[in-house]
XYZ file of C-alpha atoms in Angstrom:
396
model
C -15.971 -23.988 30.853
C -12.301 -24.344 30.014
C -10.643 -22.003 27.465
C -8.335 -23.607 24.946
C -9.962 -27.007 24.513
C -7.563 -29.203 22.488
C -8.540 -29.519 18.853
C -9.535 -32.945 17.565
C -6.990 -34.964 15.596
C -6.573 -33.819 12.005
C -8.136 -35.593 9.069
C -6.097 -33.727 6.491
C -2.638 -34.950 7.514
C -0.804 -36.291 4.454
C -1.106 -40.046 4.026
C 2.203 -40.154 2.203
C 4.688 -37.590 0.934
C 4.354 -38.593 -2.709
C 2.219 -36.390 -4.954
C -1.082 -37.828 -6.082
C -0.941 -39.681 -9.351
C -3.443 -39.242 -12.130
C -5.610 -42.176 -12.999
C -6.206 -42.984 -16.644
C -8.946 -40.824 -18.116
C -11.356 -41.893 -20.810
C -10.297 -40.251 -24.106
C -13.698 -38.640 -24.582
C -13.264 -36.732 -21.311
C -9.910 -35.192 -22.253
C -10.178 -31.637 -23.488
C -8.062 -31.266 -26.594
C -5.313 -28.687 -26.433
C -5.227 -28.737 -22.607
C -2.248 -29.769 -20.532
C -4.426 -31.213 -17.789
C -6.783 -34.164 -17.747
C -10.431 -33.304 -17.343
C -13.555 -35.103 -16.279
C -17.171 -34.472 -17.169
C -19.192 -31.330 -17.697
C -21.167 -29.777 -14.864
C -24.146 -27.462 -15.057
C -23.730 -24.391 -12.872
C -24.882 -20.888 -12.026
C -22.264 -18.206 -11.585
C -21.182 -14.692 -12.452
C -19.143 -13.586 -15.464
C -18.540 -10.060 -14.154
C -19.428 -7.954 -11.100
C -22.555 -6.747 -12.905
C -23.712 -9.937 -14.614
C -25.651 -11.432 -11.725
C -25.964 -15.207 -11.645
C -26.313 -16.805 -15.067
C -26.250 -20.411 -16.368
C -22.705 -21.700 -16.967
C -21.028 -24.959 -17.895
C -17.919 -26.149 -16.052
C -15.354 -28.806 -16.865
C -14.613 -30.664 -13.639
C -11.234 -32.352 -13.363
C -11.000 -36.105 -13.716
C -10.715 -37.799 -10.307
C -7.149 -38.540 -9.249
C -6.171 -41.390 -6.939
C -7.188 -39.530 -3.749
C -10.223 -37.749 -5.163
C -13.937 -38.097 -4.564
C -16.397 -37.119 -7.286
C -19.691 -35.834 -5.864
C -23.083 -35.437 -7.497
C -24.329 -32.304 -5.730
C -27.886 -32.318 -4.378
C -28.001 -29.117 -2.331
C -25.831 -26.060 -1.760
C -26.404 -23.413 0.880
C -26.388 -19.739 -0.007
C -23.987 -17.841 2.249
C -23.925 -14.037 2.502
C -20.250 -14.171 1.521
C -21.398 -15.588 -1.841
C -23.194 -12.303 -2.516
C -20.065 -10.254 -1.793
C -17.948 -12.511 -4.010
C -20.359 -12.566 -6.942
C -20.653 -8.777 -6.868
C -16.871 -8.347 -6.726
C -17.066 -6.461 -3.447
C -13.996 -8.099 -1.936
C -11.738 -7.583 -4.963
C -9.275 -9.960 -6.574
C -12.003 -12.017 -8.253
C -11.279 -14.149 -11.299
C -14.232 -14.458 -13.659
C -16.284 -16.489 -14.296
C -17.014 -17.417 -10.686
C -19.348 -20.152 -9.418
C -20.005 -19.618 -5.679
C -21.138 -22.090 -3.031
C -19.231 -23.660 -0.122
C -22.030 -25.500 1.688
C -22.240 -28.601 -0.478
C -24.177 -31.806 0.159
C -24.427 -34.652 -2.323
C -23.700 -38.307 -2.990
C -20.461 -39.901 -4.082
C -20.546 -40.820 -7.763
C -16.955 -42.067 -8.144
C -13.744 -42.404 -6.134
C -10.065 -42.591 -6.977
C -8.067 -45.789 -6.634
C -6.542 -44.791 -3.243
C -9.857 -43.852 -1.599
C -11.049 -46.406 0.947
C -13.105 -44.252 3.333
C -15.814 -43.282 0.821
C -17.762 -45.272 -1.733
C -20.290 -44.473 -4.466
C -23.690 -43.753 -2.957
C -22.364 -42.301 0.310
C -23.908 -38.979 1.311
C -21.133 -36.480 1.850
C -20.463 -32.795 2.304
C -17.860 -30.211 1.365
C -17.459 -26.974 3.292
C -15.295 -23.906 2.800
C -11.952 -25.705 2.370
C -10.888 -28.019 -0.464
C -7.133 -28.034 0.186
C -4.349 -26.683 2.376
C -0.593 -27.166 2.535
C -0.952 -30.248 4.823
C 2.522 -29.584 6.244
C 2.376 -26.526 8.518
C 1.701 -26.696 12.247
C -1.904 -25.569 11.812
C -2.689 -28.239 9.212
C -1.050 -30.981 11.269
C -3.098 -29.855 14.280
C -6.342 -30.191 12.320
C -6.716 -26.419 11.917
C -6.643 -26.207 8.132
C -8.628 -22.964 8.212
C -5.535 -21.313 9.704
C -3.096 -22.890 7.231
C 0.112 -20.875 7.412
C 0.566 -21.152 3.650
C -3.037 -20.337 2.851
C -5.953 -22.733 2.583
C -7.642 -23.256 -0.773
C -11.227 -22.055 -0.718
C -13.997 -24.072 -2.320
C -14.552 -21.325 -4.870
C -12.378 -18.515 -6.159
C -9.200 -20.139 -4.803
C -6.021 -21.074 -6.618
C -5.776 -24.872 -6.776
C -2.016 -25.273 -6.530
C -2.128 -29.073 -6.867
C -4.100 -28.880 -10.089
C -2.329 -26.490 -12.399
C -3.257 -23.320 -10.477
C -6.789 -23.549 -11.796
C -9.451 -21.457 -10.069
C -11.778 -23.478 -7.859
C -15.479 -23.336 -8.676
C -18.124 -23.926 -6.039
C -21.318 -25.755 -5.317
C -23.950 -23.926 -7.367
C -23.328 -26.773 -9.779
C -24.271 -30.351 -10.513
C -20.951 -31.949 -9.515
C -17.577 -31.353 -7.929
C -14.315 -33.277 -7.449
C -12.542 -32.903 -4.096
C -9.583 -34.585 -2.409
C -10.914 -37.121 0.106
C -9.125 -35.356 2.996
C -11.570 -32.459 2.690
C -14.743 -34.494 2.219
C -17.113 -34.959 5.161
C -19.497 -37.781 5.966
C -23.103 -36.593 6.339
C -25.088 -38.630 8.890
C -28.074 -40.404 7.342
C -30.403 -39.211 10.096
C -30.177 -35.560 9.022
C -32.156 -33.817 6.274
C -29.508 -33.267 3.565
C -30.907 -29.880 2.502
C -30.904 -28.592 6.087
C -27.371 -29.940 6.609
C -25.869 -27.720 3.898
C -25.641 -24.505 5.992
C -24.016 -26.467 8.818
C -20.884 -26.694 6.655
C -20.285 -22.960 7.082
C -22.713 -21.334 9.533
C -22.851 -24.444 11.692
C -19.136 -25.004 12.160
C -18.435 -21.267 12.401
C -20.545 -21.112 15.560
C -19.693 -24.611 16.815
C -15.942 -23.962 16.822
C -15.818 -21.192 19.479
C -18.402 -23.013 21.596
C -16.185 -26.112 21.557
C -13.002 -24.083 22.042
C -14.449 -22.851 25.344
C -15.830 -26.299 26.122
C -19.352 -25.041 26.736
C -21.308 -27.397 28.938
C -24.395 -27.641 31.113
C -24.646 -24.730 33.509
C -22.776 -22.241 31.326
C -24.504 -19.111 30.074
C -23.972 -18.270 26.395
C -24.971 -14.939 24.910
C -25.763 -14.688 21.206
C -25.698 -11.326 19.443
C -27.668 -11.252 16.206
C -30.271 -13.759 15.059
C -29.520 -14.401 11.404
C -27.950 -17.404 9.696
C -25.061 -17.620 12.171
C -26.999 -16.510 15.228
C -29.797 -19.034 14.895
C -27.203 -21.837 14.678
C -25.400 -20.494 17.757
C -28.650 -20.654 19.730
C -29.394 -24.226 18.654
C -25.876 -25.538 19.237
C -25.389 -23.875 22.620
C -28.746 -25.249 23.798
C -27.759 -28.726 22.597
C -24.581 -28.428 24.693
C -26.708 -27.793 27.773
C -26.083 -24.071 28.133
C -28.539 -21.383 29.108
C -28.848 -19.108 26.062
C -29.423 -15.358 26.194
C -30.048 -13.569 22.892
C -29.071 -9.886 22.659
C -30.981 -8.002 19.973
C -31.789 -4.421 19.040
C -35.158 -5.450 17.618
C -38.148 -6.254 19.806
C -39.681 -8.091 16.834
C -36.947 -10.754 17.138
C -38.025 -11.763 20.663
C -40.607 -14.406 19.639
C -38.252 -15.911 17.041
C -35.418 -16.190 19.568
C -37.635 -17.932 22.084
C -38.980 -20.254 19.384
C -35.412 -21.306 18.554
C -34.845 -22.243 22.194
C -33.364 -19.133 23.789
C -34.017 -18.974 27.535
C -33.963 -15.194 27.669
C -33.929 -12.237 25.272
C -32.337 -8.913 26.198
C -32.991 -5.752 24.211
C -29.546 -4.219 23.973
C -31.107 -0.780 23.446
C -32.766 -1.007 26.878
C -30.298 0.302 29.478
C -32.257 -1.178 32.369
C -32.257 -4.630 30.777
C -28.532 -4.392 30.008
C -27.775 -3.300 33.572
C -29.699 -6.314 34.859
C -27.544 -8.577 32.649
C -24.309 -7.330 34.257
C -21.853 -10.165 35.060
C -24.348 -12.853 34.023
C -22.802 -14.401 30.876
C -19.799 -16.701 30.400
C -19.355 -16.519 26.636
C -20.755 -14.276 23.907
C -20.988 -15.289 20.253
C -21.279 -12.062 18.251
C -22.581 -12.699 14.725
C -23.413 -9.124 13.693
C -21.675 -7.985 10.503
C -22.364 -4.272 10.960
C -20.388 -1.842 13.147
C -21.644 -1.830 16.738
C -20.401 -0.913 20.200
C -19.031 -3.930 22.093
C -18.409 -2.207 25.412
C -21.974 -2.665 26.766
C -21.705 -6.369 25.895
C -18.412 -6.712 27.768
C -20.171 -5.532 30.914
C -22.497 -8.543 30.753
C -19.550 -10.982 30.972
C -18.327 -12.619 34.150
C -14.686 -12.874 35.206
C -12.769 -14.946 32.625
C -15.570 -14.519 30.114
C -14.974 -14.086 26.413
C -16.576 -12.474 23.404
C -15.998 -14.180 20.054
C -16.425 -11.959 17.013
C -17.768 -13.928 14.046
C -19.422 -11.186 12.016
C -17.027 -9.198 9.814
C -18.184 -5.560 9.485
C -17.209 -3.745 6.301
C -16.439 -0.578 8.267
C -14.470 0.161 11.421
C -16.008 -0.796 14.763
C -16.287 1.655 17.677
C -13.145 1.408 19.846
C -12.943 -1.185 22.606
C -12.322 0.162 26.101
C -9.372 -1.865 27.496
C -10.583 -1.176 31.039
C -13.598 -3.419 30.406
C -11.273 -6.304 29.488
C -8.746 -5.774 32.233
C -11.153 -5.487 35.161
C -12.608 -8.970 34.586
C -9.847 -10.754 32.637
C -12.120 -10.818 29.611
C -10.912 -12.171 26.275
C -11.946 -10.567 22.982
C -11.321 -13.078 20.220
C -12.150 -14.014 16.656
C -12.804 -17.370 15.050
C -12.804 -18.604 11.444
C -15.027 -21.521 10.340
C -13.470 -24.796 11.551
C -11.000 -27.480 10.510
C -12.017 -30.675 8.757
C -11.978 -32.854 11.873
C -13.916 -30.272 13.857
C -16.473 -29.959 11.067
C -17.000 -33.723 11.135
C -17.326 -33.558 14.912
C -19.963 -30.863 14.475
C -21.944 -32.985 11.979
C -21.869 -35.977 14.315
C -22.923 -33.768 17.246
C -25.821 -32.400 15.207
C -26.917 -35.937 14.324
C -26.816 -36.938 17.989
C -28.906 -33.940 19.049
C -31.126 -33.511 15.983
C -29.778 -30.061 15.103
C -30.072 -28.643 11.566
C -30.474 -25.199 10.054
C -33.844 -23.575 9.442
C -33.967 -23.251 5.673
C -35.927 -22.195 2.620
C -35.145 -24.287 -0.479
C -34.957 -22.354 -3.760
C -34.571 -23.298 -7.407
C -32.022 -21.893 -9.843
C -34.589 -19.467 -11.236
C -35.027 -17.987 -7.740
C -31.357 -17.220 -7.081
C -31.537 -13.530 -8.008
C -34.524 -13.010 -5.740
C -32.814 -14.974 -2.960
C -29.722 -12.753 -3.211
C -31.843 -9.597 -3.049
C -33.679 -10.973 -0.021
C -30.403 -11.883 1.729
C -29.162 -8.321 1.301
C -32.471 -7.048 2.681
C -32.341 -9.488 5.610
C -35.529 -11.184 4.421
C -34.675 -14.833 5.095
C -35.457 -17.162 7.982
C -32.711 -18.248 8.302
C -30.826 -19.717 5.340
C -31.508 -20.306 1.649
C -30.466 -23.616 0.078
C -30.240 -24.267 -3.671
C -31.801 -27.462 -5.009
C -29.324 -28.337 -7.756
C -31.816 -30.601 -9.523
C -33.257 -27.337 -10.882
C -30.073 -26.496 -12.800
C -30.127 -26.599 -16.580
C -28.358 -29.363 -18.473
C -24.666 -28.643 -19.208
C -24.094 -26.858 -22.495
C -21.586 -28.118 -25.036
C -19.794 -24.772 -24.876
C -17.673 -24.623 -21.725
C -17.526 -21.405 -19.696
C -14.945 -22.387 -17.054
């Protein structure tokens, strides 16, 4: 296991320095009184205020430019961050807001400069739809760490398109620059692929960064949407997987997913027995918890990657635990475009997808309530064929 594995070559490097040019747009698709060219209408579900919940909306998607790919969306994963955004819990939200950054669909049209995608191709779009393409991070294929700020798939400011607010995948279509579109392998179930575009790459990235391989021992803390993907991916890389959980009821589920061992972190004897036994820990818990007992399970040169983002302060880390074994405590954010494609190809090779429950548009409210309550095994995915037809009155 080698820390600092080189990132794959970027896919989002600019092809040329010239700005993208607009293709001619059919007159009937141009919104009168607007300075920008627009494409067709899209049915969607989104929020109009922090208290509105998810309601039917109609979007105007932009007309494809030369480098754009227009996608007919089939499925979109429901991420817990969608709940926070829709309820305005992170602040700075512009309404209306259509969430969804785990998009799978088929190409319906491409711009004149697009040669790597064609109508009918199955494709995906994750959390990023643009970045500056010029900073060191972008040129290294690390668009998620763009030094000028990446553009999120929803709720972001689209600086290349009139500073419009991006709207996500709880909709029937989307238009995205080809540099941020991913090829979905035909061998994978498209609905079960959707969560890979966030939960999958979020856990894949630190595993790849530490070059996990056969013989390594990977600990996974938490067994939700992120944790279940960490177990599957680490096993596919040949690692022994140890799940740390506070709940004895999670033991059978962890073993069913492929974990080799389950340790109850509330059991001092079990935690003592795990001392110096793990190379890398993927911590997916989004609630405050004490990391110091977990550090004691790491070997020399081990690392703990924090993926869960608690809303409140964590208990303090004891530096002695890090120093005595040269342990690294790190964070990781989703993955770049090239790494996300690498993850999809890896999943196709090893038959890895998310465990999902498909829901219709009329089940979104219930799905959100169940996500908050932790009542999902392990990810919800929206079937966009259940969306209403676009209305003539445009909401966003």
